[in-house]
């Protein structure tokens, strides 16, 4: 774990903005986190562990891997005949509501949230610096977010 933490410290974006970047993780943290736990790997691990539920976690990025403050979680049931593909679809369907919940929590800590077609920016109330929080890769997500703020 210390080796992974040292690697994250070597990335200036992470070390300079830890606590000011959010990550959307495809499991209910603290389960199924860490090195290699992304995408289908997470869903396979959840199914192999015979979990009854999985979900998505939106958390602040820190110098650890998937160890930052959890802002929001949404869950789905894992069916007996679940596949990584079907679980992935369920998780994708709850991502935006989880992001919206997390941004509403952050909105209470910050002055305002600005949503555009490509990114979400929060203006930190104490230092008046603009921090990149989450890059939205699909324009329909930014439209959904813009309708909630």
PDB file of C-alpha atoms in Angstrom:
ATOM      1  CA  UNK A   1       0.000   0.000   0.000  1.00  0.00           C
ATOM      2  CA  UNK A   2       2.825   2.406   0.793  1.00  0.00           C
ATOM      3  CA  UNK A   3       4.271   1.807  -2.682  1.00  0.00           C
ATOM      4  CA  UNK A   4       0.901   2.686  -4.252  1.00  0.00           C
ATOM      5  CA  UNK A   5       0.683   5.818  -2.088  1.00  0.00           C
ATOM      6  CA  UNK A   6       4.179   6.892  -3.177  1.00  0.00           C
ATOM      7  CA  UNK A   7       3.157   6.472  -6.832  1.00  0.00           C
ATOM      8  CA  UNK A   8       0.122   8.726  -6.326  1.00  0.00           C
ATOM      9  CA  UNK A   9       2.300  11.366  -4.622  1.00  0.00           C
ATOM     10  CA  UNK A  10       4.423  11.468  -7.779  1.00  0.00           C
ATOM     11  CA  UNK A  11       1.467  12.783  -9.804  1.00  0.00           C
ATOM     12  CA  UNK A  12       1.364  16.576  -9.316  1.00  0.00           C
ATOM     13  CA  UNK A  13      -2.375  16.778 -10.013  1.00  0.00           C
ATOM     14  CA  UNK A  14      -3.116  14.262  -7.242  1.00  0.00           C
ATOM     15  CA  UNK A  15      -0.617  15.597  -4.724  1.00  0.00           C
ATOM     16  CA  UNK A  16      -1.598  19.242  -5.331  1.00  0.00           C
ATOM     17  CA  UNK A  17      -5.359  18.725  -5.419  1.00  0.00           C
ATOM     18  CA  UNK A  18      -5.966  15.774  -3.084  1.00  0.00           C
ATOM     19  CA  UNK A  19      -9.353  16.274  -1.495  1.00  0.00           C
ATOM     20  CA  UNK A  20     -10.503  18.470  -4.399  1.00  0.00           C
ATOM     21  CA  UNK A  21     -11.044  15.796  -7.070  1.00  0.00           C
ATOM     22  CA  UNK A  22     -13.862  13.260  -7.074  1.00  0.00           C
ATOM     23  CA  UNK A  23     -13.765   9.702  -8.329  1.00  0.00           C
ATOM     24  CA  UNK A  24     -16.746   7.570  -9.292  1.00  0.00           C
ATOM     25  CA  UNK A  25     -15.893   3.997  -8.255  1.00  0.00           C
ATOM     26  CA  UNK A  26     -18.006   1.048  -9.492  1.00  0.00           C
ATOM     27  CA  UNK A  27     -18.476  -0.677  -6.146  1.00  0.00           C
ATOM     28  CA  UNK A  28     -19.671   0.052  -2.639  1.00  0.00           C
ATOM     29  CA  UNK A  29     -16.450   1.113  -0.991  1.00  0.00           C
ATOM     30  CA  UNK A  30     -14.687   0.045   1.145  1.00  0.00           C
ATOM     31  CA  UNK A  31     -15.244  -3.292  -0.602  1.00  0.00           C
ATOM     32  CA  UNK A  32     -13.504  -4.074  -3.902  1.00  0.00           C
ATOM     33  CA  UNK A  33     -11.030  -1.237  -3.955  1.00  0.00           C
ATOM     34  CA  UNK A  34      -7.381  -0.738  -4.736  1.00  0.00           C
ATOM     35  CA  UNK A  35      -4.975  -1.704  -7.456  1.00  0.00           C
ATOM     36  CA  UNK A  36      -6.674  -3.416 -10.383  1.00  0.00           C
ATOM     37  CA  UNK A  37     -10.178  -2.769  -9.083  1.00  0.00           C
ATOM     38  CA  UNK A  38     -11.769  -0.896 -11.970  1.00  0.00           C
ATOM     39  CA  UNK A  39     -14.378  -1.633 -14.641  1.00  0.00           C
ATOM     40  CA  UNK A  40     -15.193  -5.277 -15.271  1.00  0.00           C
ATOM     41  CA  UNK A  41     -12.586  -6.419 -12.720  1.00  0.00           C
ATOM     42  CA  UNK A  42     -14.736  -4.979  -9.938  1.00  0.00           C
ATOM     43  CA  UNK A  43     -17.927  -6.582 -11.257  1.00  0.00           C
ATOM     44  CA  UNK A  44     -16.240  -9.991 -11.613  1.00  0.00           C
ATOM     45  CA  UNK A  45     -14.921  -9.756  -8.047  1.00  0.00           C
ATOM     46  CA  UNK A  46     -18.374  -8.812  -6.704  1.00  0.00           C
ATOM     47  CA  UNK A  47     -20.012 -11.758  -8.472  1.00  0.00           C
ATOM     48  CA  UNK A  48     -17.265 -14.207  -7.441  1.00  0.00           C
ATOM     49  CA  UNK A  49     -17.657 -13.091  -3.820  1.00  0.00           C
ATOM     50  CA  UNK A  50     -21.395 -13.861  -4.086  1.00  0.00           C
ATOM     51  CA  UNK A  51     -22.321 -10.380  -2.872  1.00  0.00           C
ATOM     52  CA  UNK A  52     -26.043  -9.628  -2.674  1.00  0.00           C
ATOM     53  CA  UNK A  53     -25.571  -5.972  -3.611  1.00  0.00           C
ATOM     54  CA  UNK A  54     -23.123  -3.736  -5.363  1.00  0.00           C
ATOM     55  CA  UNK A  55     -23.230  -0.145  -6.432  1.00  0.00           C
ATOM     56  CA  UNK A  56     -21.330   3.021  -7.061  1.00  0.00           C
ATOM     57  CA  UNK A  57     -19.360   5.221  -4.691  1.00  0.00           C
ATOM     58  CA  UNK A  58     -18.466   8.848  -5.300  1.00  0.00           C
ATOM     59  CA  UNK A  59     -15.518   9.832  -3.139  1.00  0.00           C
ATOM     60  CA  UNK A  60     -12.865  12.491  -2.813  1.00  0.00           C
ATOM     61  CA  UNK A  61      -9.470  11.484  -4.186  1.00  0.00           C
ATOM     62  CA  UNK A  62      -6.636  11.472  -1.684  1.00  0.00           C
ATOM     63  CA  UNK A  63      -3.108  10.029  -1.793  1.00  0.00           C
ATOM     64  CA  UNK A  64      -4.392   6.512  -1.174  1.00  0.00           C
ATOM     65  CA  UNK A  65      -6.184   4.331  -3.685  1.00  0.00           C
ATOM     66  CA  UNK A  66      -9.968   4.512  -3.292  1.00  0.00           C
ATOM     67  CA  UNK A  67      -9.477   5.700   0.274  1.00  0.00           C
ATOM     68  CA  UNK A  68     -10.815   9.270   0.202  1.00  0.00           C
ATOM     69  CA  UNK A  69     -13.896  10.566   1.988  1.00  0.00           C
ATOM     70  CA  UNK A  70     -17.079   8.928   0.690  1.00  0.00           C
ATOM     71  CA  UNK A  71     -19.591  11.532  -0.464  1.00  0.00           C
ATOM     72  CA  UNK A  72     -22.394   9.314  -1.779  1.00  0.00           C
ATOM     73  CA  UNK A  73     -23.281   5.733  -2.576  1.00  0.00           C
ATOM     74  CA  UNK A  74     -26.089   4.116  -4.554  1.00  0.00           C
ATOM     75  CA  UNK A  75     -26.726   0.386  -4.560  1.00  0.00           C
ATOM     76  CA  UNK A  76     -28.275  -2.259  -6.792  1.00  0.00           C
ATOM     77  CA  UNK A  77     -29.082  -5.901  -6.117  1.00  0.00           C
ATOM     78  CA  UNK A  78     -26.838  -8.590  -7.545  1.00  0.00           C
ATOM     79  CA  UNK A  79     -28.971 -11.373  -9.005  1.00  0.00           C
ATOM     80  CA  UNK A  80     -28.027 -15.038  -8.794  1.00  0.00           C
ATOM     81  CA  UNK A  81     -27.450 -15.214 -12.556  1.00  0.00           C
ATOM     82  CA  UNK A  82     -25.676 -11.833 -12.789  1.00  0.00           C
ATOM     83  CA  UNK A  83     -22.862 -11.356 -15.298  1.00  0.00           C
ATOM     84  CA  UNK A  84     -20.207  -8.637 -15.288  1.00  0.00           C
ATOM     85  CA  UNK A  85     -21.965  -7.046 -18.276  1.00  0.00           C
ATOM     86  CA  UNK A  86     -25.421  -6.971 -16.670  1.00  0.00           C
ATOM     87  CA  UNK A  87     -23.989  -5.665 -13.399  1.00  0.00           C
ATOM     88  CA  UNK A  88     -22.041  -3.003 -15.290  1.00  0.00           C
ATOM     89  CA  UNK A  89     -25.277  -1.810 -16.928  1.00  0.00           C
ATOM     90  CA  UNK A  90     -27.019  -1.570 -13.540  1.00  0.00           C
ATOM     91  CA  UNK A  91     -24.101   0.396 -12.107  1.00  0.00           C
ATOM     92  CA  UNK A  92     -24.040   2.811 -15.053  1.00  0.00           C
ATOM     93  CA  UNK A  93     -27.741   3.516 -14.517  1.00  0.00           C
ATOM     94  CA  UNK A  94     -27.121   4.804 -10.967  1.00  0.00           C
ATOM     95  CA  UNK A  95     -23.922   6.803 -11.601  1.00  0.00           C
ATOM     96  CA  UNK A  96     -25.537  10.158 -12.341  1.00  0.00           C
ATOM     97  CA  UNK A  97     -27.856  10.153  -9.294  1.00  0.00           C
ATOM     98  CA  UNK A  98     -24.805   9.348  -7.143  1.00  0.00           C
ATOM     99  CA  UNK A  99     -22.788  12.168  -8.729  1.00  0.00           C
ATOM    100  CA  UNK A 100     -25.675  14.600  -8.217  1.00  0.00           C
ATOM    101  CA  UNK A 101     -25.943  13.635  -4.536  1.00  0.00           C
ATOM    102  CA  UNK A 102     -22.185  14.101  -4.085  1.00  0.00           C
ATOM    103  CA  UNK A 103     -22.198  17.486  -5.794  1.00  0.00           C
ATOM    104  CA  UNK A 104     -25.087  18.627  -3.598  1.00  0.00           C
ATOM    105  CA  UNK A 105     -23.004  17.714  -0.545  1.00  0.00           C
ATOM    106  CA  UNK A 106     -20.026  19.604  -1.963  1.00  0.00           C
ATOM    107  CA  UNK A 107     -22.234  22.539  -2.856  1.00  0.00           C
ATOM    108  CA  UNK A 108     -22.800  23.082   0.877  1.00  0.00           C
ATOM    109  CA  UNK A 109     -19.032  23.357   1.356  1.00  0.00           C
ATOM    110  CA  UNK A 110     -18.379  25.574  -1.649  1.00  0.00           C
ATOM    111  CA  UNK A 111     -19.838  28.843  -2.934  1.00  0.00           C
ATOM    112  CA  UNK A 112     -21.147  27.578  -6.236  1.00  0.00           C
ATOM    113  CA  UNK A 113     -21.021  24.857  -8.861  1.00  0.00           C
ATOM    114  CA  UNK A 114     -20.636  25.623 -12.564  1.00  0.00           C
ATOM    115  CA  UNK A 115     -21.647  22.909 -15.038  1.00  0.00           C
ATOM    116  CA  UNK A 116     -20.643  23.143 -18.711  1.00  0.00           C
ATOM    117  CA  UNK A 117     -20.631  20.646 -21.562  1.00  0.00           C
ATOM    118  CA  UNK A 118     -17.285  19.196 -20.539  1.00  0.00           C
ATOM    119  CA  UNK A 119     -16.615  19.791 -16.878  1.00  0.00           C
ATOM    120  CA  UNK A 120     -17.890  20.632 -13.445  1.00  0.00           C
ATOM    121  CA  UNK A 121     -16.003  23.269 -11.464  1.00  0.00           C
ATOM    122  CA  UNK A 122     -16.461  24.203  -7.836  1.00  0.00           C
ATOM    123  CA  UNK A 123     -15.270  27.504  -6.450  1.00  0.00           C
ATOM    124  CA  UNK A 124     -13.817  26.829  -3.017  1.00  0.00           C
ATOM    125  CA  UNK A 125     -15.246  29.353  -0.614  1.00  0.00           C
ATOM    126  CA  UNK A 126     -12.201  29.872   1.610  1.00  0.00           C
ATOM    127  CA  UNK A 127      -9.428  30.392  -0.920  1.00  0.00           C
ATOM    128  CA  UNK A 128     -11.382  31.467  -4.020  1.00  0.00           C
ATOM    129  CA  UNK A 129      -9.410  29.056  -6.162  1.00  0.00           C
ATOM    130  CA  UNK A 130     -11.221  27.112  -8.837  1.00  0.00           C
ATOM    131  CA  UNK A 131     -10.653  23.376  -8.547  1.00  0.00           C
ATOM    132  CA  UNK A 132     -11.457  20.826 -11.225  1.00  0.00           C
ATOM    133  CA  UNK A 133     -13.739  18.301  -9.563  1.00  0.00           C
ATOM    134  CA  UNK A 134     -14.917  15.915 -12.267  1.00  0.00           C
ATOM    135  CA  UNK A 135     -14.614  15.768 -16.040  1.00  0.00           C
ATOM    136  CA  UNK A 136     -17.916  14.726 -17.605  1.00  0.00           C
ATOM    137  CA  UNK A 137     -17.156  12.763 -20.751  1.00  0.00           C
ATOM    138  CA  UNK A 138     -20.669  12.661 -22.182  1.00  0.00           C
ATOM    139  CA  UNK A 139     -22.590  15.841 -22.845  1.00  0.00           C
ATOM    140  CA  UNK A 140     -25.908  14.283 -21.751  1.00  0.00           C
ATOM    141  CA  UNK A 141     -24.434  13.944 -18.242  1.00  0.00           C
ATOM    142  CA  UNK A 142     -23.689  17.645 -18.049  1.00  0.00           C
ATOM    143  CA  UNK A 143     -27.248  18.386 -19.173  1.00  0.00           C
ATOM    144  CA  UNK A 144     -28.620  16.197 -16.363  1.00  0.00           C
ATOM    145  CA  UNK A 145     -26.297  17.866 -13.859  1.00  0.00           C
ATOM    146  CA  UNK A 146     -27.163  21.348 -15.091  1.00  0.00           C
ATOM    147  CA  UNK A 147     -30.858  20.605 -14.534  1.00  0.00           C
ATOM    148  CA  UNK A 148     -30.143  19.767 -10.876  1.00  0.00           C
ATOM    149  CA  UNK A 149     -28.212  22.916  -9.935  1.00  0.00           C
TER     150      UNK A 149
END
